[in-house]
Amino acid sequence: MKWLVTGAGGMLGREVVDLLAAQGAKVGARTRRELDITDPAQVRLAIKTVAPDVVVNCAAWTAVDDAESREAEALRVNADGPQLLAETCRAYGARLLHVSTDYVFPGDATVPYAEDAPTGPRTAYGRTKLAGEEAVLSVLPDRAAVVRTAWLYGAHGPSFVRTMLRLERERDTVDVVNDQVGQPTWTRDVAERLVWLGTHPEAAGVFHGTNSGQATWYDLAREVFRLTGAAQSRVRPTDSTAYIRPAPRPAFSVLHHGRWGEVGLGALRDWRVALSAAFPGIRRST
């Protein structure tokens, strides 16, 4: 199989490329500078050159707060770009795996969001990502998979986990919000599911790619401190009013993983188990 990975310079994109390379796959990796997914000529050239069986779209506008004042720009990257990729994949007979987000939901639930739960984004970022999902599934209903993920961390790029590692070294205490609930997720676990989906063409539609269980940012920070051997009491709880931002953060963005069972897989492992497995590599790279 041949693969094309867009957004290959990002946290998840680099993980996908590394995993495919380790498996000996033929991979065309394109960073944001190397491929503008909103440019038809560039997209056609990339797909024609690589001739991929599968395209993994990790390219996205991820500046959540900036999207509030620049929604048109975010829409081009998060919706127009994926639609162009889908249309080009259709023309060349390739499949498309598209990475999306928990922000497509309103974030006010009390039970995990199922893959087919009603959406209702409350931010510009969420609206643009939902538009991208809809475009991809409309163009390639049987040859595309949308993988929603959230709270990512890994060996590459900035993340909350890496920030906590730095702050543990620099400060006596850190204040972390304790009223936002989600699922800390290791990029390697998501990358493995993306590769699995790419090798199983019968698996299409929406999947939730987050580690199991749930936590607040405060819970996650305490676990990071524990893994470093630092006192967890140095992490102090606060609430979202201490960090007002242009885009409101979801109070509850826990995702359900029912679709994996339909294709013969279980949910991704618990977030604490994943963090423990990821931790040595993240710490070395921080």
Short mmCIF file of C-alpha atoms in Angstrom, two decimals:
data_model
loop_
_atom_site.label_atom_id
_atom_site.label_comp_id
_atom_site.label_asym_id
_atom_site.label_seq_id
_atom_site.Cartn_x
_atom_site.Cartn_y
_atom_site.Cartn_z
CA MET A 1 0.00 0.00 0.00
CA LYS A 2 0.97 3.58 -0.60
CA TRP A 3 0.03 6.35 1.83
CA LEU A 4 -0.13 10.13 1.66
CA VAL A 5 -0.13 11.94 5.01
CA THR A 6 -1.05 15.62 5.01
CA GLY A 7 -0.16 17.82 7.96
CA ALA A 8 2.83 15.52 8.43
CA GLY A 9 4.71 18.08 10.51
CA GLY A 10 2.11 18.18 13.27
CA MET A 11 1.86 16.16 16.46
CA LEU A 12 -0.41 13.45 15.09
CA GLY A 13 0.85 13.59 11.51
CA ARG A 14 4.42 12.88 12.57
CA GLU A 15 3.22 9.96 14.68
CA VAL A 16 1.35 8.46 11.71
CA VAL A 17 4.38 8.86 9.44
CA ASP A 18 6.73 7.33 12.03
CA LEU A 19 4.42 4.36 12.55
CA LEU A 20 3.99 3.69 8.83
CA ALA A 21 7.73 4.03 8.22
CA ALA A 22 8.45 1.56 11.02
CA GLN A 23 6.13 -0.90 9.30
CA GLY A 24 7.96 -0.49 6.01
CA ALA A 25 5.07 1.19 4.24
CA LYS A 26 5.53 3.55 1.31
CA VAL A 27 4.68 6.98 2.69
CA GLY A 28 4.46 10.38 1.05
CA ALA A 29 4.65 12.83 3.95
CA ARG A 30 3.60 16.43 3.26
CA THR A 31 3.89 19.20 5.84
CA ARG A 32 1.79 22.35 5.75
CA ARG A 33 4.58 24.16 3.91
CA GLU A 34 4.86 21.38 1.36
CA LEU A 35 1.15 20.98 0.67
CA ASP A 36 -1.62 23.53 1.01
CA ILE A 37 -4.73 21.35 1.06
CA THR A 38 -6.86 24.31 -0.08
CA ASP A 39 -4.92 24.62 -3.35
CA PRO A 40 -6.42 22.38 -6.08
CA ALA A 41 -3.24 22.25 -8.15
CA GLN A 42 -1.09 21.27 -5.16
CA VAL A 43 -3.53 18.61 -4.03
CA ARG A 44 -3.79 17.06 -7.51
CA LEU A 45 -0.01 17.05 -7.91
CA ALA A 46 0.55 15.42 -4.51
CA ILE A 47 -1.97 12.66 -5.12
CA LYS A 48 -0.82 12.11 -8.69
CA THR A 49 2.83 11.95 -7.59
CA VAL A 50 2.37 9.63 -4.60
CA ALA A 51 -0.51 7.63 -6.13
CA PRO A 52 -1.73 6.67 -2.67
CA ASP A 53 -4.17 3.94 -1.79
CA VAL A 54 -4.99 5.91 1.37
CA VAL A 55 -4.76 9.59 2.27
CA VAL A 56 -4.59 10.48 5.97
CA ASN A 57 -5.59 14.09 6.49
CA CYS A 58 -3.95 15.46 9.63
CA ALA A 59 -3.84 19.01 8.27
CA ALA A 60 -6.09 21.41 10.15
CA TRP A 61 -6.54 24.88 11.58
CA THR A 62 -6.17 24.05 15.28
CA ALA A 63 -5.85 27.56 16.75
CA VAL A 64 -9.18 27.35 18.57
CA ASP A 65 -9.22 30.90 19.91
CA ASP A 66 -7.97 32.54 16.71
CA ALA A 67 -10.77 30.87 14.77
CA GLU A 68 -13.31 33.02 16.64
CA SER A 69 -12.11 36.13 14.80
CA ARG A 70 -10.86 34.36 11.65
CA GLU A 71 -13.59 31.84 10.96
CA ALA A 72 -13.47 32.26 7.18
CA GLU A 73 -9.78 31.34 7.17
CA ALA A 74 -10.35 28.40 9.48
CA LEU A 75 -13.22 27.23 7.26
CA ARG A 76 -10.96 27.11 4.22
CA VAL A 77 -8.51 24.79 5.99
CA ASN A 78 -10.96 22.72 8.02
CA ALA A 79 -13.78 22.36 5.48
CA ASP A 80 -12.82 23.47 1.97
CA GLY A 81 -9.49 21.65 2.16
CA PRO A 82 -10.94 18.30 3.26
CA GLN A 83 -13.64 18.58 0.59
CA LEU A 84 -10.97 19.15 -2.05
CA LEU A 85 -9.00 16.16 -0.76
CA ALA A 86 -12.13 14.01 -0.86
CA GLU A 87 -13.00 15.06 -4.40
CA THR A 88 -9.45 14.38 -5.58
CA CYS A 89 -9.38 11.02 -3.79
CA ARG A 90 -12.62 10.12 -5.54
CA ALA A 91 -11.12 11.03 -8.91
CA TYR A 92 -7.98 8.94 -8.31
CA GLY A 93 -9.62 6.02 -6.50
CA ALA A 94 -8.02 6.62 -3.10
CA ARG A 95 -9.56 6.30 0.34
CA LEU A 96 -9.54 9.19 2.83
CA LEU A 97 -9.08 9.12 6.59
CA HIS A 98 -9.97 12.50 8.07
CA VAL A 99 -9.12 13.60 11.60
CA SER A 100 -11.76 15.61 13.44
CA THR A 101 -12.51 16.74 16.99
CA ASP A 102 -14.76 16.58 20.04
CA TYR A 103 -15.58 20.26 19.46
CA VAL A 104 -18.29 19.24 16.99
CA PHE A 105 -20.44 18.54 20.06
CA PRO A 106 -21.88 21.23 22.37
CA GLY A 107 -19.93 19.94 25.37
CA ASP A 108 -22.79 20.01 27.84
CA ALA A 109 -23.67 16.30 28.04
CA THR A 110 -23.57 14.12 31.14
CA VAL A 111 -22.90 10.81 29.35
CA PRO A 112 -20.33 10.07 26.63
CA TYR A 113 -21.22 11.25 23.13
CA ALA A 114 -21.93 8.38 20.74
CA GLU A 115 -20.64 8.58 17.19
CA ASP A 116 -24.15 9.33 15.92
CA ALA A 117 -25.12 11.73 18.72
CA PRO A 118 -26.50 15.09 17.57
CA THR A 119 -23.76 17.61 16.95
CA GLY A 120 -23.96 21.26 17.93
CA PRO A 121 -20.64 23.09 18.00
CA ARG A 122 -20.43 26.24 20.09
CA THR A 123 -17.19 27.61 18.67
CA ALA A 124 -15.98 28.70 15.25
CA TYR A 125 -13.39 25.94 15.35
CA GLY A 126 -16.08 23.34 16.02
CA ARG A 127 -18.30 24.66 13.24
CA THR A 128 -15.49 24.53 10.70
CA LYS A 129 -14.46 21.02 11.71
CA LEU A 130 -18.05 19.79 11.50
CA ALA A 131 -18.32 21.28 8.02
CA GLY A 132 -15.20 19.33 7.08
CA GLU A 133 -16.66 16.07 8.37
CA GLU A 134 -19.86 16.60 6.44
CA ALA A 135 -18.02 17.42 3.23
CA VAL A 136 -15.79 14.35 3.41
CA LEU A 137 -18.63 11.94 4.16
CA SER A 138 -20.81 13.49 1.47
CA VAL A 139 -18.16 13.09 -1.23
CA LEU A 140 -16.87 9.67 -0.13
CA PRO A 141 -19.69 8.01 1.84
CA ASP A 142 -18.28 4.52 1.42
CA ARG A 143 -14.54 5.23 1.14
CA ALA A 144 -13.89 7.69 3.96
CA ALA A 145 -13.56 7.44 7.71
CA VAL A 146 -13.75 10.38 10.10
CA VAL A 147 -11.84 9.91 13.35
CA ARG A 148 -12.71 12.35 16.11
CA THR A 149 -10.04 12.79 18.74
CA ALA A 150 -9.30 15.14 21.63
CA TRP A 151 -6.84 16.17 24.34
CA LEU A 152 -3.87 14.91 22.35
CA TYR A 153 -0.32 14.59 23.63
CA GLY A 154 2.73 12.81 22.28
CA ALA A 155 6.45 12.93 21.64
CA HIS A 156 6.07 15.61 18.97
CA GLY A 157 4.85 19.17 19.28
CA PRO A 158 3.34 21.15 22.16
CA SER A 159 0.75 19.63 24.46
CA PHE A 160 -0.70 20.00 27.94
CA VAL A 161 1.40 17.07 29.18
CA ARG A 162 4.63 18.66 27.97
CA THR A 163 3.58 21.97 29.52
CA MET A 164 3.00 20.27 32.88
CA LEU A 165 6.43 18.66 32.68
CA ARG A 166 7.98 22.07 32.17
CA LEU A 167 5.97 23.72 34.92
CA GLU A 168 6.85 20.96 37.37
CA ARG A 169 10.48 21.98 36.92
CA GLU A 170 9.85 25.72 37.01
CA ARG A 171 7.19 26.31 39.69
CA ASP A 172 6.44 25.23 43.22
CA THR A 173 2.70 24.92 42.47
CA VAL A 174 0.46 24.99 39.41
CA ASP A 175 -3.24 25.84 39.24
CA VAL A 176 -5.23 23.67 36.81
CA VAL A 177 -8.91 23.70 35.89
CA ASN A 178 -11.00 20.96 37.43
CA ASP A 179 -14.37 21.60 35.75
CA GLN A 180 -13.65 20.42 32.19
CA VAL A 181 -13.95 16.68 31.59
CA GLY A 182 -12.46 14.84 28.65
CA GLN A 183 -10.15 12.03 27.59
CA PRO A 184 -6.37 12.49 27.52
CA THR A 185 -5.23 10.69 24.38
CA TRP A 186 -1.83 9.47 23.20
CA THR A 187 -1.09 10.22 19.55
CA ARG A 188 0.45 6.78 19.07
CA ASP A 189 -2.81 5.04 19.97
CA VAL A 190 -4.72 7.22 17.49
CA ALA A 191 -2.09 6.65 14.80
CA GLU A 192 -2.41 2.89 15.22
CA ARG A 193 -6.17 3.07 14.71
CA LEU A 194 -5.76 5.28 11.64
CA VAL A 195 -3.37 2.76 10.12
CA TRP A 196 -5.78 -0.06 10.94
CA LEU A 197 -8.63 1.80 9.26
CA GLY A 198 -6.46 2.39 6.22
CA THR A 199 -5.88 -1.34 5.81
CA HIS A 200 -9.57 -2.21 6.25
CA PRO A 201 -11.47 -0.59 3.39
CA GLU A 202 -14.80 -1.89 4.67
CA ALA A 203 -14.52 0.38 7.73
CA ALA A 204 -16.13 3.71 6.85
CA GLY A 205 -18.04 6.43 8.64
CA VAL A 206 -17.38 8.07 12.00
CA PHE A 207 -15.15 6.65 14.74
CA HIS A 208 -14.07 8.11 18.07
CA GLY A 209 -10.33 7.95 18.56
CA THR A 210 -9.77 8.82 22.21
CA ASN A 211 -8.37 6.82 25.09
CA SER A 212 -10.94 5.34 27.44
CA GLY A 213 -12.02 6.66 30.79
CA GLN A 214 -12.34 10.31 31.65
CA ALA A 215 -10.45 13.00 33.54
CA THR A 216 -10.28 16.70 34.19
CA TRP A 217 -7.21 18.72 33.30
CA TYR A 218 -6.48 18.74 37.04
CA ASP A 219 -6.59 14.92 37.11
CA LEU A 220 -4.23 14.76 34.15
CA ALA A 221 -1.79 17.24 35.69
CA ARG A 222 -1.70 15.26 38.94
CA GLU A 223 -0.99 12.06 37.02
CA VAL A 224 1.87 13.74 35.16
CA PHE A 225 3.34 14.91 38.47
CA ARG A 226 2.96 11.42 39.91
CA LEU A 227 4.84 9.89 37.00
CA THR A 228 7.72 12.32 37.52
CA GLY A 229 7.87 11.44 41.21
CA ALA A 230 6.73 14.93 42.20
CA ALA A 231 4.17 15.60 44.92
CA GLN A 232 0.67 15.67 43.48
CA SER A 233 -0.28 18.23 46.12
CA ARG A 234 1.69 20.80 44.12
CA VAL A 235 -1.18 20.73 41.59
CA ARG A 236 -4.04 22.89 42.85
CA PRO A 237 -7.61 22.85 41.46
CA THR A 238 -9.28 25.91 40.00
CA ASP A 239 -12.19 26.49 37.62
CA SER A 240 -12.63 27.80 34.10
CA THR A 241 -13.34 31.35 35.26
CA ALA A 242 -9.62 31.64 36.00
CA TYR A 243 -8.80 31.25 32.31
CA ILE A 244 -11.26 33.19 30.17
CA ARG A 245 -10.61 32.64 26.45
CA PRO A 246 -12.28 33.79 23.23
CA ALA A 247 -13.56 30.27 22.50
CA PRO A 248 -15.38 28.53 25.36
CA ARG A 249 -13.96 25.12 26.22
CA PRO A 250 -16.39 22.18 26.44
CA ALA A 251 -17.34 21.34 30.01
CA PHE A 252 -17.86 17.68 29.00
CA SER A 253 -16.34 16.15 25.90
CA VAL A 254 -16.12 12.46 26.72
CA LEU A 255 -16.62 10.32 23.61
CA HIS A 256 -18.20 6.87 23.34
CA HIS A 257 -16.42 4.18 21.30
CA GLY A 258 -19.20 1.92 20.07
CA ARG A 259 -18.19 1.88 16.39
CA TRP A 260 -14.95 0.01 17.11
CA GLY A 261 -16.95 -2.95 18.36
CA GLU A 262 -18.84 -3.03 15.06
CA VAL A 263 -15.56 -3.58 13.18
CA GLY A 264 -14.19 -6.14 15.62
CA LEU A 265 -11.99 -3.97 17.82
CA GLY A 266 -12.25 -2.80 21.41
CA ALA A 267 -12.05 0.77 22.62
CA LEU A 268 -8.63 2.37 22.98
CA ARG A 269 -6.99 1.59 26.31
CA ASP A 270 -7.53 3.61 29.48
CA TRP A 271 -5.92 7.03 29.46
CA ARG A 272 -3.80 6.34 32.55
CA VAL A 273 -2.35 3.18 31.02
CA ALA A 274 -1.61 5.03 27.77
CA LEU A 275 0.03 7.96 29.57
CA SER A 276 2.25 5.62 31.54
CA ALA A 277 3.34 3.88 28.32
CA ALA A 278 3.96 7.17 26.54
CA PHE A 279 5.67 8.93 29.39
CA PRO A 280 9.31 7.85 28.99
CA GLY A 281 9.43 9.02 25.37
CA ILE A 282 7.64 12.30 26.08
CA ARG A 283 9.91 13.09 28.99
CA ARG A 284 13.03 12.45 26.91
CA SER A 285 11.77 14.75 24.15
CA THR A 286 10.75 17.59 26.49
#
